[in-house]
Amino acid sequence: MKLVIAVGAAAMLATVASPVAASPLRVQTEAVRNAQNPALASVLADYEAYLRAVDPISAGMEGDRAALSRMPDSSRAFEVAQEPVLKGFADRLAAIDPARLSDDDRLNHSFLTYVLRRARARIPLDTGRIDAFNSEGGPGQSLAYLSAVTRIATVADAEAWIARLEAMPAIYADQLAGARRGLETGLVQPRSIVENALSLIEPDAALTLEADPLLKPFAALPASIPAAQQAALRERAARAVTDGIMPQRREWARFLREDYLPRAPETLGLVHRPGGRELYGFLVRGFTTTELTPDEVHAIGLEEVARIRGRMDAEMQAAGWTGDFASFLTFLRTDPQFYATTREGLLEKASEMAKRADDGLPALFGTLPRLPYGVRPVPREIEANYTTGRYNPGSMENGIAGGYMVNTSSLDQRGLYELPALTLHEGVPGHHLQIALQQEAEDGPYFRRSVDVTAFVEGWGLYAEFLGEEMGFYRTPYERFGRLSYEMWRACRLVSDTGIHWLGWDIEQARACFRDNSALAPLNIETELQRYIGWPGQATAYKIGEIRLRGVRSRAEAELGDRFDVRRFHDALLVDGPLPMALLDERMDRWIAEEKARPAN
């Protein structure tokens, strides 16, 4: 994932995908300076200034010092107020004839048109009603993530974080208002999601200052700050948490327990909610960046399950297994040889694999990011409901490395045969490589550095697992089976997510695909299912994106033959940042034509 946050934070940050209020700031990126059409250059410059003004999270990660003291406005009123501003940008773009633009300008014109259209279509759906929390918690967990990527090196940094702490009560209140609107309109999370969220939000409400994650940036202040000033800064931060944030946490826990839970239905999917089918169709189109319908996505999932199962059978035989498929899965899920015995042992194995993955990069990529990444455990306060692994973006400007997060709890559920694929997906050549290059794409327009194109980002992560075969990364039939099991996991996501939210499946119907066709441990299956129930549509992005990426590569290989250079191909895919699938096809078709015209060496 691009951002390792709960969907509550997705709601918090969704509004900042589009501008709302005027700003005098005009930032001239290379793309704006190089735009050949003055009208397009003006739109890009204005849109960049707006984004920096209304999205202080992304702006701060890019080194905007003033943005580090601000939080976004996540209120419904703010979201509704976007419509006329978004329309203004859309009208300005519509007045520009794409046929008269250069290739690069036309791509930026098409991409920004797509972003604005999606943002405008989201507003009347009021997704904040269901985005306020999910199985991984609510705004408290999202803000704890922000704290984890905050570094205090100066007094100004400390002042900025205190300002953010003082602004956080409004985030809690806005998200609470969204959840209340959900109750009023019937667009609600099911009971199982509320129970999962409460298991994180209630401990959050009982935190002491000594254990509060929001105060962790103050744990080790630099010696350049005098001791008396350090004490004063810590006191102000503690007061912001005690007076403003703690009451909001307690109200969130009370609201979910007393108001929401009694009214939460047992039925799971959006199909059972008012307006749910329209909303789910919108979400699937957005997460896949295609016009695929949920029925089409479901059919693709079933086809992929059958295809991958054939390869899994071959690897099972290569391992020397003479029993049936179900007994092989039982063997993988229960034999001690496939499991670390200590948290530190699991981290060490993940670290070794991450370093071995680094070793294989130069053969496949001509351009690598400057930002490094580390291997870190998932914080213990959130690990129970957290996925097996995830990626946290870093910031070169703020001195924060990217993070490959490994869940070191429930060790008997973390099969080592899956760890190579997980490492490639979350670290390199997966999320860290792709996202760090996106962050460092200084020649492109600002909105393309911060936009979240889920199908590309997660499709790339799954494609990176496939690249492990070319890297010789999988050393045993068990690890190759584990890679295929992970691919099966993503195919079953297509089946189960559409099954739950479009076809009205119950939990057992959704569980069957994972249980019967993958080696995922039972705990992981249940964690994942709750994630899909609480975050509709997101799970459809992975396999759809990977299928399109591999299709683009197959097309390039077929048309270029001996002239195909995988390093140049990957640079063309990644260096300019992610794209929606249709624009990706256009961009890579143009690259293939350029490669054909390039003089042979």
Short mmCIF file of N, CA and C in Angstrom, two decimals, residues 374-478:
data_model
loop_
_atom_site.label_atom_id
_atom_site.label_comp_id
_atom_site.label_asym_id
_atom_site.label_seq_id
_atom_site.Cartn_x
_atom_site.Cartn_y
_atom_site.Cartn_z
N GLY A 374 13.97 0.17 5.63
CA GLY A 374 14.34 -0.73 6.71
C GLY A 374 13.28 -1.78 6.92
N VAL A 375 13.64 -2.82 7.68
CA VAL A 375 12.71 -3.88 8.05
C VAL A 375 12.32 -3.67 9.51
N ARG A 376 11.01 -3.51 9.78
CA ARG A 376 10.55 -3.14 11.12
C ARG A 376 9.38 -4.02 11.54
N PRO A 377 9.23 -4.24 12.83
CA PRO A 377 8.04 -4.97 13.28
C PRO A 377 6.81 -4.07 13.28
N VAL A 378 5.65 -4.64 13.02
CA VAL A 378 4.40 -3.93 13.21
C VAL A 378 4.27 -3.60 14.70
N PRO A 379 3.92 -2.36 15.05
CA PRO A 379 3.78 -2.02 16.48
C PRO A 379 2.83 -2.98 17.19
N ARG A 380 3.20 -3.38 18.39
CA ARG A 380 2.43 -4.39 19.10
C ARG A 380 1.02 -3.94 19.44
N GLU A 381 0.82 -2.62 19.57
CA GLU A 381 -0.53 -2.17 19.95
C GLU A 381 -1.55 -2.35 18.82
N ILE A 382 -1.09 -2.58 17.58
CA ILE A 382 -2.03 -2.75 16.47
C ILE A 382 -1.87 -4.09 15.76
N GLU A 383 -0.94 -4.94 16.18
CA GLU A 383 -0.60 -6.14 15.42
C GLU A 383 -1.74 -7.16 15.36
N ALA A 384 -2.60 -7.20 16.36
CA ALA A 384 -3.62 -8.25 16.42
C ALA A 384 -4.56 -8.23 15.22
N ASN A 385 -4.95 -7.06 14.75
CA ASN A 385 -5.86 -6.94 13.63
C ASN A 385 -5.15 -6.52 12.34
N TYR A 386 -3.83 -6.59 12.35
CA TYR A 386 -3.03 -6.08 11.23
C TYR A 386 -2.68 -7.21 10.27
N THR A 387 -2.44 -6.85 9.02
CA THR A 387 -2.06 -7.84 8.03
C THR A 387 -0.64 -8.35 8.27
N THR A 388 -0.25 -9.37 7.49
CA THR A 388 1.05 -10.03 7.68
C THR A 388 2.22 -9.07 7.46
N GLY A 389 2.06 -8.16 6.54
CA GLY A 389 3.12 -7.20 6.28
C GLY A 389 2.58 -6.02 5.50
N ARG A 390 3.31 -4.93 5.50
CA ARG A 390 2.88 -3.74 4.79
C ARG A 390 4.07 -2.81 4.60
N TYR A 391 3.88 -1.79 3.79
CA TYR A 391 4.95 -0.82 3.54
C TYR A 391 4.54 0.56 4.03
N ASN A 392 5.46 1.23 4.73
CA ASN A 392 5.28 2.62 5.14
C ASN A 392 6.18 3.50 4.30
N PRO A 393 5.64 4.47 3.57
CA PRO A 393 6.51 5.38 2.80
C PRO A 393 7.40 6.20 3.72
N GLY A 394 8.55 6.56 3.22
CA GLY A 394 9.46 7.43 3.96
C GLY A 394 9.52 8.80 3.32
N SER A 395 10.51 9.59 3.73
CA SER A 395 10.68 10.93 3.19
C SER A 395 12.16 11.30 3.28
N MET A 396 12.80 11.43 2.12
CA MET A 396 14.19 11.85 2.11
C MET A 396 14.34 13.24 2.72
N GLU A 397 13.38 14.12 2.42
CA GLU A 397 13.46 15.50 2.91
C GLU A 397 13.38 15.56 4.43
N ASN A 398 12.62 14.66 5.04
CA ASN A 398 12.46 14.68 6.50
C ASN A 398 13.33 13.66 7.21
N GLY A 399 14.21 12.99 6.48
CA GLY A 399 15.14 12.06 7.10
C GLY A 399 14.50 10.78 7.60
N ILE A 400 13.49 10.26 6.85
CA ILE A 400 12.77 9.05 7.28
C ILE A 400 12.85 8.02 6.19
N ALA A 401 13.41 6.86 6.49
CA ALA A 401 13.50 5.79 5.51
C ALA A 401 12.14 5.14 5.31
N GLY A 402 11.95 4.48 4.18
CA GLY A 402 10.77 3.66 3.99
C GLY A 402 10.81 2.48 4.94
N GLY A 403 9.66 1.88 5.19
CA GLY A 403 9.60 0.79 6.15
C GLY A 403 8.85 -0.42 5.64
N TYR A 404 9.54 -1.56 5.58
CA TYR A 404 8.88 -2.84 5.31
C TYR A 404 8.46 -3.38 6.66
N MET A 405 7.16 -3.39 6.93
CA MET A 405 6.60 -3.74 8.23
C MET A 405 6.24 -5.22 8.25
N VAL A 406 6.76 -5.96 9.22
CA VAL A 406 6.52 -7.39 9.34
C VAL A 406 5.75 -7.66 10.64
N ASN A 407 4.65 -8.35 10.53
CA ASN A 407 3.86 -8.69 11.72
C ASN A 407 4.50 -9.88 12.41
N THR A 408 5.04 -9.65 13.60
CA THR A 408 5.77 -10.70 14.32
C THR A 408 4.93 -11.35 15.42
N SER A 409 3.63 -11.14 15.40
CA SER A 409 2.75 -11.82 16.35
C SER A 409 2.28 -13.14 15.75
N SER A 410 1.69 -14.00 16.58
CA SER A 410 1.09 -15.27 16.12
C SER A 410 2.02 -15.99 15.15
N LEU A 411 3.20 -16.32 15.61
CA LEU A 411 4.24 -16.87 14.74
C LEU A 411 3.82 -18.17 14.06
N ASP A 412 2.93 -18.91 14.67
CA ASP A 412 2.50 -20.16 14.05
C ASP A 412 1.54 -19.93 12.88
N GLN A 413 1.27 -18.66 12.59
CA GLN A 413 0.41 -18.31 11.45
C GLN A 413 1.21 -17.59 10.35
N ARG A 414 2.52 -17.47 10.50
CA ARG A 414 3.34 -16.71 9.55
C ARG A 414 4.28 -17.65 8.81
N GLY A 415 3.73 -18.35 7.82
CA GLY A 415 4.52 -19.35 7.11
C GLY A 415 5.73 -18.76 6.41
N LEU A 416 6.91 -19.34 6.66
CA LEU A 416 8.13 -18.84 6.03
C LEU A 416 8.16 -19.09 4.53
N TYR A 417 7.37 -20.04 4.04
CA TYR A 417 7.31 -20.28 2.60
C TYR A 417 6.66 -19.10 1.88
N GLU A 418 5.94 -18.24 2.60
CA GLU A 418 5.33 -17.05 2.00
C GLU A 418 6.19 -15.80 2.16
N LEU A 419 7.18 -15.85 3.03
CA LEU A 419 7.96 -14.66 3.35
C LEU A 419 8.74 -14.10 2.16
N PRO A 420 9.30 -14.92 1.27
CA PRO A 420 9.99 -14.32 0.11
C PRO A 420 9.06 -13.46 -0.74
N ALA A 421 7.86 -13.95 -1.03
CA ALA A 421 6.93 -13.17 -1.84
C ALA A 421 6.51 -11.90 -1.11
N LEU A 422 6.26 -12.00 0.19
CA LEU A 422 5.88 -10.82 0.97
C LEU A 422 6.99 -9.78 0.93
N THR A 423 8.23 -10.21 1.06
CA THR A 423 9.37 -9.30 1.07
C THR A 423 9.51 -8.58 -0.25
N LEU A 424 9.38 -9.32 -1.35
CA LEU A 424 9.49 -8.69 -2.66
C LEU A 424 8.35 -7.71 -2.90
N HIS A 425 7.18 -8.02 -2.40
CA HIS A 425 6.00 -7.16 -2.60
C HIS A 425 6.14 -5.85 -1.81
N GLU A 426 6.47 -5.95 -0.53
CA GLU A 426 6.47 -4.77 0.33
C GLU A 426 7.76 -3.97 0.24
N GLY A 427 8.88 -4.64 0.01
CA GLY A 427 10.17 -3.96 -0.05
C GLY A 427 10.57 -3.65 -1.49
N VAL A 428 11.59 -4.34 -1.97
CA VAL A 428 12.01 -4.21 -3.37
C VAL A 428 12.01 -5.59 -4.01
N PRO A 429 11.67 -5.63 -5.28
CA PRO A 429 11.38 -4.52 -6.20
C PRO A 429 9.95 -4.01 -6.14
N GLY A 430 9.26 -4.24 -5.03
CA GLY A 430 7.85 -3.88 -4.92
C GLY A 430 7.60 -2.46 -4.47
N HIS A 431 6.86 -2.31 -3.38
CA HIS A 431 6.34 -1.00 -3.00
C HIS A 431 7.42 0.04 -2.74
N HIS A 432 8.48 -0.34 -2.03
CA HIS A 432 9.48 0.69 -1.73
C HIS A 432 10.08 1.25 -3.00
N LEU A 433 10.48 0.39 -3.91
CA LEU A 433 11.12 0.88 -5.13
C LEU A 433 10.16 1.75 -5.93
N GLN A 434 8.94 1.28 -6.12
CA GLN A 434 7.99 2.02 -6.95
C GLN A 434 7.59 3.34 -6.29
N ILE A 435 7.25 3.31 -5.01
CA ILE A 435 6.76 4.51 -4.34
C ILE A 435 7.87 5.53 -4.15
N ALA A 436 9.08 5.07 -3.82
CA ALA A 436 10.20 6.01 -3.66
C ALA A 436 10.53 6.68 -4.99
N LEU A 437 10.49 5.92 -6.09
CA LEU A 437 10.70 6.54 -7.40
C LEU A 437 9.60 7.54 -7.71
N GLN A 438 8.36 7.22 -7.35
CA GLN A 438 7.26 8.15 -7.56
C GLN A 438 7.49 9.43 -6.78
N GLN A 439 7.93 9.30 -5.53
CA GLN A 439 8.20 10.48 -4.72
C GLN A 439 9.34 11.32 -5.30
N GLU A 440 10.28 10.67 -5.96
CA GLU A 440 11.47 11.35 -6.47
C GLU A 440 11.32 11.81 -7.92
N ALA A 441 10.12 11.66 -8.49
CA ALA A 441 9.89 12.02 -9.90
C ALA A 441 9.74 13.53 -10.02
N GLU A 442 10.84 14.25 -9.88
CA GLU A 442 10.80 15.71 -9.81
C GLU A 442 10.48 16.34 -11.16
N ASP A 443 10.65 15.61 -12.26
CA ASP A 443 10.34 16.18 -13.56
C ASP A 443 8.85 16.16 -13.87
N GLY A 444 8.09 15.39 -13.10
CA GLY A 444 6.66 15.29 -13.35
C GLY A 444 5.88 16.29 -12.52
N PRO A 445 4.61 16.51 -12.86
CA PRO A 445 3.78 17.44 -12.07
C PRO A 445 3.55 16.92 -10.67
N TYR A 446 3.37 17.84 -9.74
CA TYR A 446 3.25 17.49 -8.33
C TYR A 446 2.11 16.52 -8.07
N PHE A 447 0.96 16.71 -8.74
CA PHE A 447 -0.18 15.85 -8.42
C PHE A 447 0.11 14.40 -8.75
N ARG A 448 1.01 14.13 -9.69
CA ARG A 448 1.33 12.75 -10.03
C ARG A 448 2.29 12.12 -9.03
N ARG A 449 2.97 12.92 -8.24
CA ARG A 449 3.86 12.38 -7.20
C ARG A 449 3.09 11.93 -5.98
N SER A 450 1.90 12.51 -5.77
CA SER A 450 1.15 12.20 -4.54
C SER A 450 -0.13 11.43 -4.79
N VAL A 451 -0.55 11.28 -6.05
CA VAL A 451 -1.80 10.60 -6.33
C VAL A 451 -1.67 9.10 -6.05
N ASP A 452 -2.76 8.51 -5.57
CA ASP A 452 -2.77 7.07 -5.26
C ASP A 452 -3.54 6.34 -6.35
N VAL A 453 -2.81 5.67 -7.24
CA VAL A 453 -3.42 4.88 -8.31
C VAL A 453 -3.31 3.42 -7.87
N THR A 454 -4.31 2.95 -7.14
CA THR A 454 -4.18 1.69 -6.42
C THR A 454 -3.90 0.51 -7.34
N ALA A 455 -4.56 0.45 -8.50
CA ALA A 455 -4.35 -0.69 -9.39
C ALA A 455 -2.90 -0.78 -9.84
N PHE A 456 -2.29 0.36 -10.13
CA PHE A 456 -0.88 0.34 -10.53
C PHE A 456 0.01 0.00 -9.35
N VAL A 457 -0.20 0.67 -8.22
CA VAL A 457 0.68 0.48 -7.06
C VAL A 457 0.62 -0.95 -6.55
N GLU A 458 -0.58 -1.47 -6.35
CA GLU A 458 -0.70 -2.83 -5.84
C GLU A 458 -0.47 -3.86 -6.94
N GLY A 459 -0.83 -3.52 -8.17
CA GLY A 459 -0.49 -4.41 -9.28
C GLY A 459 1.01 -4.56 -9.42
N TRP A 460 1.74 -3.45 -9.20
CA TRP A 460 3.20 -3.54 -9.24
C TRP A 460 3.73 -4.42 -8.11
N GLY A 461 3.17 -4.30 -6.94
CA GLY A 461 3.62 -5.14 -5.83
C GLY A 461 3.47 -6.62 -6.17
N LEU A 462 2.36 -6.98 -6.78
CA LEU A 462 2.14 -8.38 -7.17
C LEU A 462 3.04 -8.77 -8.33
N TYR A 463 3.25 -7.85 -9.27
CA TYR A 463 4.20 -8.09 -10.37
C TYR A 463 5.60 -8.31 -9.81
N ALA A 464 5.95 -7.59 -8.74
CA ALA A 464 7.28 -7.75 -8.14
C ALA A 464 7.46 -9.17 -7.59
N GLU A 465 6.38 -9.77 -7.07
CA GLU A 465 6.47 -11.16 -6.62
C GLU A 465 6.80 -12.07 -7.80
N PHE A 466 6.18 -11.81 -8.95
CA PHE A 466 6.49 -12.57 -10.16
C PHE A 466 7.94 -12.36 -10.59
N LEU A 467 8.46 -11.14 -10.45
CA LEU A 467 9.85 -10.88 -10.82
C LEU A 467 10.81 -11.74 -10.00
N GLY A 468 10.39 -12.17 -8.82
CA GLY A 468 11.24 -13.04 -8.02
C GLY A 468 11.62 -14.31 -8.76
N GLU A 469 10.78 -14.78 -9.67
CA GLU A 469 11.12 -15.95 -10.47
C GLU A 469 12.29 -15.63 -11.38
N GLU A 470 12.29 -14.46 -12.01
CA GLU A 470 13.40 -14.07 -12.88
C GLU A 470 14.67 -13.81 -12.07
N MET A 471 14.52 -13.39 -10.84
CA MET A 471 15.66 -13.11 -9.98
C MET A 471 16.24 -14.38 -9.38
N GLY A 472 15.58 -15.52 -9.56
CA GLY A 472 16.01 -16.74 -8.90
C GLY A 472 15.86 -16.66 -7.41
N PHE A 473 14.86 -15.88 -6.95
CA PHE A 473 14.73 -15.58 -5.53
C PHE A 473 14.14 -16.74 -4.74
N TYR A 474 13.27 -17.50 -5.37
CA TYR A 474 12.59 -18.61 -4.69
C TYR A 474 13.47 -19.85 -4.79
N ARG A 475 13.94 -20.34 -3.65
CA ARG A 475 14.99 -21.36 -3.65
C ARG A 475 14.49 -22.79 -3.53
N THR A 476 13.25 -22.97 -3.14
CA THR A 476 12.72 -24.33 -2.94
C THR A 476 11.32 -24.42 -3.55
N PRO A 477 10.84 -25.64 -3.80
CA PRO A 477 9.45 -25.77 -4.26
C PRO A 477 8.46 -25.18 -3.27
N TYR A 478 8.79 -25.22 -1.97
CA TYR A 478 7.88 -24.65 -0.97
C TYR A 478 7.77 -23.13 -1.13
#
